[in-house]
Short mmCIF file of C-alpha atoms in Angstrom, two decimals:
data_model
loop_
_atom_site.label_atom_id
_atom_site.label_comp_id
_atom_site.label_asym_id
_atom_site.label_seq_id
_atom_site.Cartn_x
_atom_site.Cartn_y
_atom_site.Cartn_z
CA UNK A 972 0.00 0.00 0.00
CA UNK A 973 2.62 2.09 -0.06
CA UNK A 974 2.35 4.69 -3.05
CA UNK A 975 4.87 7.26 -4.40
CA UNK A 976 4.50 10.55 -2.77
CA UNK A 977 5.59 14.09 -3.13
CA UNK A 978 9.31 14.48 -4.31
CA UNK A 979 12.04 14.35 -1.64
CA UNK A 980 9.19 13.83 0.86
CA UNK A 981 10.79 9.89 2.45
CA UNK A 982 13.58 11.26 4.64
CA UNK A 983 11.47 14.07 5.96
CA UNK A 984 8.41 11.79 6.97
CA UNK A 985 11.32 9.44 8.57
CA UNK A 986 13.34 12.32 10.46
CA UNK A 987 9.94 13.68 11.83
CA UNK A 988 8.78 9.71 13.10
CA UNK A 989 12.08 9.53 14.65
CA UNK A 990 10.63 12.42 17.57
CA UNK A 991 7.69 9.61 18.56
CA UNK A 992 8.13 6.21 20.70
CA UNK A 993 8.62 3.48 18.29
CA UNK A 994 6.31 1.23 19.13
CA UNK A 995 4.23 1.63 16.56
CA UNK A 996 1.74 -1.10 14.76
CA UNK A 997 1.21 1.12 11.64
CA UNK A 998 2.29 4.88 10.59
CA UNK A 999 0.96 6.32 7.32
CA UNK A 1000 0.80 10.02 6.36
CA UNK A 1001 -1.74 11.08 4.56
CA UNK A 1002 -3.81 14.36 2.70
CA UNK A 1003 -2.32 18.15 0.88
CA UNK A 1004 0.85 17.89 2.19
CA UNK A 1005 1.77 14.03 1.09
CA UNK A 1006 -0.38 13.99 -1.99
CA UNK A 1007 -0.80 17.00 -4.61
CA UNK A 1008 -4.41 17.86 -4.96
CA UNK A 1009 -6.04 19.59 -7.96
CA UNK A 1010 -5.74 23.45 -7.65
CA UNK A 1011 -2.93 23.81 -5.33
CA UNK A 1012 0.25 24.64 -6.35
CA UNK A 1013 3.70 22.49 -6.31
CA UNK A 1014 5.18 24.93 -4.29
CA UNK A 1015 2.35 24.88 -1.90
CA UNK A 1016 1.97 21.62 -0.98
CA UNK A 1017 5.46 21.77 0.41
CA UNK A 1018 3.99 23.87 3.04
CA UNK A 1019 1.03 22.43 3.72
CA UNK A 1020 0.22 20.68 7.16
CA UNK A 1021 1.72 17.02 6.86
CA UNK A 1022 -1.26 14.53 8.37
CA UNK A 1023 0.02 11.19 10.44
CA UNK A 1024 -1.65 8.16 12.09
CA UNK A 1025 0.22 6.14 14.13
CA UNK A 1026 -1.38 2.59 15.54
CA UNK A 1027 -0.01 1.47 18.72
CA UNK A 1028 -1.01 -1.83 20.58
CA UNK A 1029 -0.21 -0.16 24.46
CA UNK A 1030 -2.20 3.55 23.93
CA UNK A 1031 -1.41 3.97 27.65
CA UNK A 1032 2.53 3.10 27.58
CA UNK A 1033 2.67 5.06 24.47
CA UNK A 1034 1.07 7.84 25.52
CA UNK A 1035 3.45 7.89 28.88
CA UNK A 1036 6.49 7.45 26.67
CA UNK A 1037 5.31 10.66 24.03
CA UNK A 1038 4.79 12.84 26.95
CA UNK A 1039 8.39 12.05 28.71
CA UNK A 1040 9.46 12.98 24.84
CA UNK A 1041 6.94 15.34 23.76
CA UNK A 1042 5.07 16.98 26.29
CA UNK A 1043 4.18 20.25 24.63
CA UNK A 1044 2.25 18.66 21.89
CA UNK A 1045 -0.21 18.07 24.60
CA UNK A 1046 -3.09 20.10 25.75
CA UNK A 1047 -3.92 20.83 29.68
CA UNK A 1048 -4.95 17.02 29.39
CA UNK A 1049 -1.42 16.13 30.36
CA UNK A 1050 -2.03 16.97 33.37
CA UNK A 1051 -4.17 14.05 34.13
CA UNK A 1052 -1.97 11.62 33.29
CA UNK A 1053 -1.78 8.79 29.96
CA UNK A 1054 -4.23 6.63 31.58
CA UNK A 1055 -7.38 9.36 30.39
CA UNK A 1056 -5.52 11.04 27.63
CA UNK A 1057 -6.46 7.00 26.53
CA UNK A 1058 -9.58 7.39 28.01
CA UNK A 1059 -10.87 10.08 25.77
CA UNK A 1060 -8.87 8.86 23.00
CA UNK A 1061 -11.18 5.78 22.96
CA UNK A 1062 -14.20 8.06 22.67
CA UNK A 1063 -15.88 8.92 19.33
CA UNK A 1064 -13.59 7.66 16.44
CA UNK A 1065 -10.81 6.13 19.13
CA UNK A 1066 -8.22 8.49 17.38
CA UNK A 1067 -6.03 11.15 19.81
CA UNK A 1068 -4.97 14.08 17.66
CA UNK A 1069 -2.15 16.43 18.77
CA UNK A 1070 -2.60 19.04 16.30
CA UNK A 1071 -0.49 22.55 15.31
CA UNK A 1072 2.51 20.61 16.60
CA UNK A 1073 5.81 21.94 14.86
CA UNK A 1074 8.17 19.01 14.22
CA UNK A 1075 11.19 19.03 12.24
CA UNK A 1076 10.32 22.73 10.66
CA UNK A 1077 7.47 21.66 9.54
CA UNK A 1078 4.00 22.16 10.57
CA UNK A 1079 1.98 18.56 11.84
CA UNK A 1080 -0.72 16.58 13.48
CA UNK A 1081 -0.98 13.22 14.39
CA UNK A 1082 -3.37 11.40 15.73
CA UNK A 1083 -3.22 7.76 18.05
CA UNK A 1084 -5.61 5.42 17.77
CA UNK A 1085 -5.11 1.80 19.33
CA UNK A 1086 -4.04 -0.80 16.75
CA UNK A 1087 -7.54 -3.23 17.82
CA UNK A 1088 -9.32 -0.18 17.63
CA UNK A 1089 -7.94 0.58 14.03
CA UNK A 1090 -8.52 -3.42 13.20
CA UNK A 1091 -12.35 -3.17 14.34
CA UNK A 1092 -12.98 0.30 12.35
CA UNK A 1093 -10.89 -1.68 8.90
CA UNK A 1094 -13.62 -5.07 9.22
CA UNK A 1095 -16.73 -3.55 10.61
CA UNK A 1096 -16.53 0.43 9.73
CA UNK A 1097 -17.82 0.85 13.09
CA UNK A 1098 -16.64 4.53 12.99
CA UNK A 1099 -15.34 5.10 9.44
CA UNK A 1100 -12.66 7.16 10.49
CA UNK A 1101 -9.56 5.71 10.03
CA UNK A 1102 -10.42 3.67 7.74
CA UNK A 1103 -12.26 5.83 5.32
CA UNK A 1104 -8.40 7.60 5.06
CA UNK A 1105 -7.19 4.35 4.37
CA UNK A 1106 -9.34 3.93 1.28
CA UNK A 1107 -8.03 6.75 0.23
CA UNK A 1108 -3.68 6.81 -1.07
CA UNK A 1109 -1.55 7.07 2.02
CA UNK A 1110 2.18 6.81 2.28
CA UNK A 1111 3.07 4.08 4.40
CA UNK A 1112 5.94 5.05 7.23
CA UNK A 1113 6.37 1.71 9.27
CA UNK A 1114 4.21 -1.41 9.66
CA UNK A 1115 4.88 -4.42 11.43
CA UNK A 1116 3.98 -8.15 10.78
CA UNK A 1117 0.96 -8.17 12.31
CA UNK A 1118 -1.35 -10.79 10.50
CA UNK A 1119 -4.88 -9.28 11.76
CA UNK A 1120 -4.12 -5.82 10.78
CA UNK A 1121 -2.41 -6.95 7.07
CA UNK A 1122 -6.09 -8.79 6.15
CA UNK A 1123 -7.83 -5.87 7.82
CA UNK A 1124 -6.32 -3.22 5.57
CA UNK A 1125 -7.23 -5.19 2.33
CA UNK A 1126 -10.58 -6.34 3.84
CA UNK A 1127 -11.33 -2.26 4.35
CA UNK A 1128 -10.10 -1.59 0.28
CA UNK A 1129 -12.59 -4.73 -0.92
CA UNK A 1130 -15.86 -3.32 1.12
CA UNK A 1131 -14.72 -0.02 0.04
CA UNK A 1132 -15.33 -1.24 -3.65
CA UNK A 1133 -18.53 -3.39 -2.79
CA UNK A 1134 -20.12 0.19 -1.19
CA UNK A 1135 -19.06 2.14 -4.32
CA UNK A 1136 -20.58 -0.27 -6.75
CA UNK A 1137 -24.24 -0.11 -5.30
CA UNK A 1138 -24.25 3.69 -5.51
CA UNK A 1139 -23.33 3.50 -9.08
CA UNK A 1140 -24.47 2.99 -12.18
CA UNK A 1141 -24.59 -0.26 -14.34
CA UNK A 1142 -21.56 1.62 -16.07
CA UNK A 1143 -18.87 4.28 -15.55
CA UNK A 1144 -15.91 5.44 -15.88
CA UNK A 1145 -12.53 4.36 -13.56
CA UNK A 1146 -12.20 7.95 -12.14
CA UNK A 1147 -16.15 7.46 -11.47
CA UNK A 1148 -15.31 4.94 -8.69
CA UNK A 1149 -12.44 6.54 -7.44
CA UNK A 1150 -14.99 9.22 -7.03
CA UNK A 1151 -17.15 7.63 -5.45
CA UNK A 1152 -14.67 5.86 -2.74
CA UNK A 1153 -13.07 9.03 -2.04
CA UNK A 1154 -16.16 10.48 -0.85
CA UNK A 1155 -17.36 7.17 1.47
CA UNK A 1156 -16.07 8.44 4.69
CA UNK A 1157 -16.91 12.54 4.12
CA UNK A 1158 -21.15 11.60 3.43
CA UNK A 1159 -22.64 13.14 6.30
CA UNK A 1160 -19.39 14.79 7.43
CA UNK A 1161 -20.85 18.32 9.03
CA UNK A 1162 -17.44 19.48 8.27
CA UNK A 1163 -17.96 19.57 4.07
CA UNK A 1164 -20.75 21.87 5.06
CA UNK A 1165 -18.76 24.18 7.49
CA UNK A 1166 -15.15 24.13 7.38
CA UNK A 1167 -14.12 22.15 4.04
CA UNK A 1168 -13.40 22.72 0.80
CA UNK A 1169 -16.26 21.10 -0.63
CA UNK A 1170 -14.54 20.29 -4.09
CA UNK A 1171 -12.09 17.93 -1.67
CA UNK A 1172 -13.12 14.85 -3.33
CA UNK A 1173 -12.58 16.17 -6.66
CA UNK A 1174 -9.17 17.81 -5.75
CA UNK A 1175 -8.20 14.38 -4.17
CA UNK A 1176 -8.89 11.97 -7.10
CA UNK A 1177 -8.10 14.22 -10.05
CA UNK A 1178 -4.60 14.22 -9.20
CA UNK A 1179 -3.80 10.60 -7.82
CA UNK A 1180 -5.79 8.66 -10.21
CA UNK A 1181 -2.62 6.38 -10.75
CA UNK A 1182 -2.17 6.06 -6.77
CA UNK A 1183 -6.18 4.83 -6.74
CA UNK A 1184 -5.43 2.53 -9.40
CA UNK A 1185 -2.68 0.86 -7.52
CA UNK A 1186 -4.37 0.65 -4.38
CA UNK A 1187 -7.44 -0.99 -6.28
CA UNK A 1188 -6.84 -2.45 -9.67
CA UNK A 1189 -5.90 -6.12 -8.41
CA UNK A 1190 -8.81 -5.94 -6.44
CA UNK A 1191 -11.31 -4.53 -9.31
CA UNK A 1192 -9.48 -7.22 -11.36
CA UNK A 1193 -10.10 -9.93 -9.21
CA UNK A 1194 -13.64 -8.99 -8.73
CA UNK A 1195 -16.19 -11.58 -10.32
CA UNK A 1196 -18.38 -9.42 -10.29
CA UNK A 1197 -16.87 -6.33 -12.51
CA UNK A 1198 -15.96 -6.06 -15.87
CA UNK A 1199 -12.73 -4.32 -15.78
CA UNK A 1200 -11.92 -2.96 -19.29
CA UNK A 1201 -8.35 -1.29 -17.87
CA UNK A 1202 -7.07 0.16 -20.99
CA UNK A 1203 -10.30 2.07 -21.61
CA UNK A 1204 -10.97 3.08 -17.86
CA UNK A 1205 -14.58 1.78 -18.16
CA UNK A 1206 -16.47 -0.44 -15.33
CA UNK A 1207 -19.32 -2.69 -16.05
CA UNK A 1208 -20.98 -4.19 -12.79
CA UNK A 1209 -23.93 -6.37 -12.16
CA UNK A 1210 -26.79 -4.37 -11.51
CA UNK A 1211 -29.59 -7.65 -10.97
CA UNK A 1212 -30.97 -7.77 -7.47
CA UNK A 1213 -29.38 -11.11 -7.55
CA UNK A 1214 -25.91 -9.23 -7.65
CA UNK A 1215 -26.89 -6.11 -5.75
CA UNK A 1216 -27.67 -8.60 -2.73
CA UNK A 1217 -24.43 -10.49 -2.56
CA UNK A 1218 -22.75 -7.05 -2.80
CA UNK A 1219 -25.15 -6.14 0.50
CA UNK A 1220 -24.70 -9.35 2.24
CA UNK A 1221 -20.88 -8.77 1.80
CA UNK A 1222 -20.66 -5.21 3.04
CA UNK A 1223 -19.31 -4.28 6.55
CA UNK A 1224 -21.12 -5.37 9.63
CA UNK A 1225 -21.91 -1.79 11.70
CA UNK A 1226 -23.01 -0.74 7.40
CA UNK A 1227 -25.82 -3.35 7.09
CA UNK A 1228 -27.00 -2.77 10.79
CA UNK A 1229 -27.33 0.96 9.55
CA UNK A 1230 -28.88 -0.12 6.67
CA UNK A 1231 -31.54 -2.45 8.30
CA UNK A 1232 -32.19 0.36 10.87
CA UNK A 1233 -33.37 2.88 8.10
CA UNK A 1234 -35.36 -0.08 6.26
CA UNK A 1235 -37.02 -2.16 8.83
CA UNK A 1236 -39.93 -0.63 10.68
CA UNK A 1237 -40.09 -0.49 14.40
CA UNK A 1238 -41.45 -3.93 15.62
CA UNK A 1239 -40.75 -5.54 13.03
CA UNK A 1240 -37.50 -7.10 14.09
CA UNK A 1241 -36.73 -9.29 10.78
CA UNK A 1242 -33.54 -10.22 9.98
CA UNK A 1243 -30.70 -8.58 8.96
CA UNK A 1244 -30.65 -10.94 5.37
CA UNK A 1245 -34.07 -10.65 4.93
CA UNK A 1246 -33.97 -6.46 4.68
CA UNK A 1247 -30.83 -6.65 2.36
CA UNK A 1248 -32.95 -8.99 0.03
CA UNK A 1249 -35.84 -6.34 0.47
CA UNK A 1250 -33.32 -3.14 -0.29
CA UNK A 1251 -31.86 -5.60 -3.40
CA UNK A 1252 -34.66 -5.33 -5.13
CA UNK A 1253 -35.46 -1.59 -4.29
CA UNK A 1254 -34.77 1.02 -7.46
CA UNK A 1255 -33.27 3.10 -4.93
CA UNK A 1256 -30.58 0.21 -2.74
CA UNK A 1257 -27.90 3.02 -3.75
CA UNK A 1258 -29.51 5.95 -1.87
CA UNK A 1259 -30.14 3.35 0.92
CA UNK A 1260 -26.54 2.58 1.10
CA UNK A 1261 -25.20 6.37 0.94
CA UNK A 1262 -28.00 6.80 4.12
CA UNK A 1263 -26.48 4.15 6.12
CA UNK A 1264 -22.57 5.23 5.60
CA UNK A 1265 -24.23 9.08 6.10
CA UNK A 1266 -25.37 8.04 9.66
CA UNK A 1267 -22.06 6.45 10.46
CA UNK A 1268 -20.17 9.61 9.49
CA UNK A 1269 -22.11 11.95 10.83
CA UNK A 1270 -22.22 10.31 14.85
CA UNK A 1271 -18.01 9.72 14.40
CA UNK A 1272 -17.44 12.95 13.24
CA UNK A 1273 -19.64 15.11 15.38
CA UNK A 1274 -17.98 12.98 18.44
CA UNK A 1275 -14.20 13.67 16.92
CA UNK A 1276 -14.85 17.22 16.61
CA UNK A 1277 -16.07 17.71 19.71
CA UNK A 1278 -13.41 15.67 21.49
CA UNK A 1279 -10.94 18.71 19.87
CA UNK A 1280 -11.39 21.31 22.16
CA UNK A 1281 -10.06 19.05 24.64
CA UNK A 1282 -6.97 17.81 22.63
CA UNK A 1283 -6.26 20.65 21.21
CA UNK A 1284 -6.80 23.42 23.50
CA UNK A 1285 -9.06 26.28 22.78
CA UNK A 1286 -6.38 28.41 21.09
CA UNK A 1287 -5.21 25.81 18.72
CA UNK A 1288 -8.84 24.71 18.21
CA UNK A 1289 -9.50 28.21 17.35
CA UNK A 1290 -6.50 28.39 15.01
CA UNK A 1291 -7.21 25.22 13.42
CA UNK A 1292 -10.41 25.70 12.64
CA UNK A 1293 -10.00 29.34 11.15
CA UNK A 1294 -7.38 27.43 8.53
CA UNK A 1295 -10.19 25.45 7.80
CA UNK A 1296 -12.61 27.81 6.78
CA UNK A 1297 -9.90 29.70 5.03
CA UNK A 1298 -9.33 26.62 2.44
CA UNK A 1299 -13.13 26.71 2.35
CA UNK A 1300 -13.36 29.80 1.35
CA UNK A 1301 -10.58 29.51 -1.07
CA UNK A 1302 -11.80 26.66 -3.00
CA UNK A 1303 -15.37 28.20 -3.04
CA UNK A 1304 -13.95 31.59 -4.81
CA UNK A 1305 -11.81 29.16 -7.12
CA UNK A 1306 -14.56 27.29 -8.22
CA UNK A 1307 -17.04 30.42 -8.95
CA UNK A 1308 -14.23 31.65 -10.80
#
């Protein structure tokens, strides 16, 4: 999974993970500042705020070893300790972000989030947090031989595809999907309303269609389901309710709960097969399926952004946020022009 990034950027990303504890399950960076996006200069994504994960399998022995090294990252939450600092990391999404954190002269966040945690979110998309970014190119920094988390990561790419194909057409193009997967984990994000750039998707895809296609195309050409016609960039899928239900049946588990919640009136209580048949044959299973990854969005990002003011600190909460609605505002003004 790892993926060329921008030039020169390798060392960099390893001198900066060299100021963390090394105990560390996973480490990817990821968004502006590893990847160019559409409409943002070269010489501006070398400033742009670099974006890391890192999975750890002891949150609470990490946490106590980063604050021995790295104690002004923290908020006035390291005052109580890494015993709650994992506490409220395993609220919401169960990701920590330090954020506004300068590191190696450049600017960075990073966020902690416990490698079972990361492994439950990659199967079930309980949250859709971490592993909607992982559906998306990342460049991988360190990952160990951990078994569970290896299947999890490709098991998180495959349901990625299975979601995207019931939202689309019988046909489309390559960049149509990418499209469409890049924008899984931001349906029913509050923040594309207030404090994104709502071309983000587009700016994403348009310039890393080769990175998509190297995360995906063994998988899309694998797929019995798809007719992958590579050299044109066209998709065919099966659109029957025959093959929209075994695309249902095989989508994440917290997904089809969502899913039968929406469907199923109260007292009813049939089974969780039974709806997915039911939405199958429905003209509309695609809108279905954007409602149920909408209401898993929406409750893990509310939760994460909320948890900020705490992490952060209300100044760099403040400051964070204005950037935010700065790039908003910039990509709205680009776009009307």
């Amino acid at each position: 999974m790892a993926l060329p990034a921008l030039p020169g950027s390798g060392v960099q990303f390893r001198r900066i993970l060299a100021h963390f504890p090394q105990e560390l399950s996973l480490a990817f960076a990821y968004g502006s500042g590893v990847f160019r996006q559409a409409g943002t200069a070269p010489s501006q994504s070398v400033h742009n705020m670099l974006d890391f994960v890192f999975a750890v399998d002891d949150s609470v022995t990490w946490h106590m070893m980063n604050l021995l090294k790295n104690r002004s990252h923290y908020s006035f939450l390291k005052l109580f300790g890494p015993k709650q600092i994992s506490n409220i990391q395993s609220c919401g999404a169960g990701i920590y972000y330090n954020t506004l954190v300068r590191c190696n002269g450049r600017m960075i966040k990073y966020g902690v989030i416990g490698t079972d945690a990361l492994i439950d979110d990659l199967l079930h998309w309980k949250t859709l947090y971490v592993a909607g970014r992982l559906q998306k190119p990342v460049k991988i920094l360190t990952q160990n031989e951990n078994g569970k988390l290896q299947a999890a990561l490709l098991s998180n790419l495959k349901s990625a595809v299975t979601a995207a194909f019931l939202m689309l057409p019988e046909s489309f193009s390559e960049e149509d999907l990418y499209m469409q997967i890049a924008g899984l984990s931001y349906s029913g994000d509050f923040r594309m309303i207030i404090g994104e750039d709502r071309s983000k998707v587009l700016n994403i895809v348009k310039e890393n269609v080769p990175h998509f296609q190297k995360l995906y195309s063994n998988i899309l050409q694998e797929c019995p389901q798809v007719v992958y016609k590579h050299q044109l960039g066209r998709l065919e899928i099966d659109k029957s309710p025959e093959g929209q239900f075994m695309q249902l049946m095989a989508l994440p588990r917290t997904l089809q709960q969502k899913i039968t919640s929406f469907v199923d009136p109260p007292g009813k209580n049939r089974d969780v097969e039974e709806v997915l048949l039911k939405v199958a044959h429905d003209p509309d299973c695609g809108l279905v399926v954007h409602q149920g990854i909408s209401g898993i969005v929406r409750t893990s990002s509310l939760i994460q952004s909320s948890k900020t003011i705490l992490t952060a600190g209300l100044k760099k909460s403040v400051t964070y946020s204005m950037k935010k609605m700065y790039k908003m505002t910039k990509g709205c003004l680009r776009k009307a022009s």
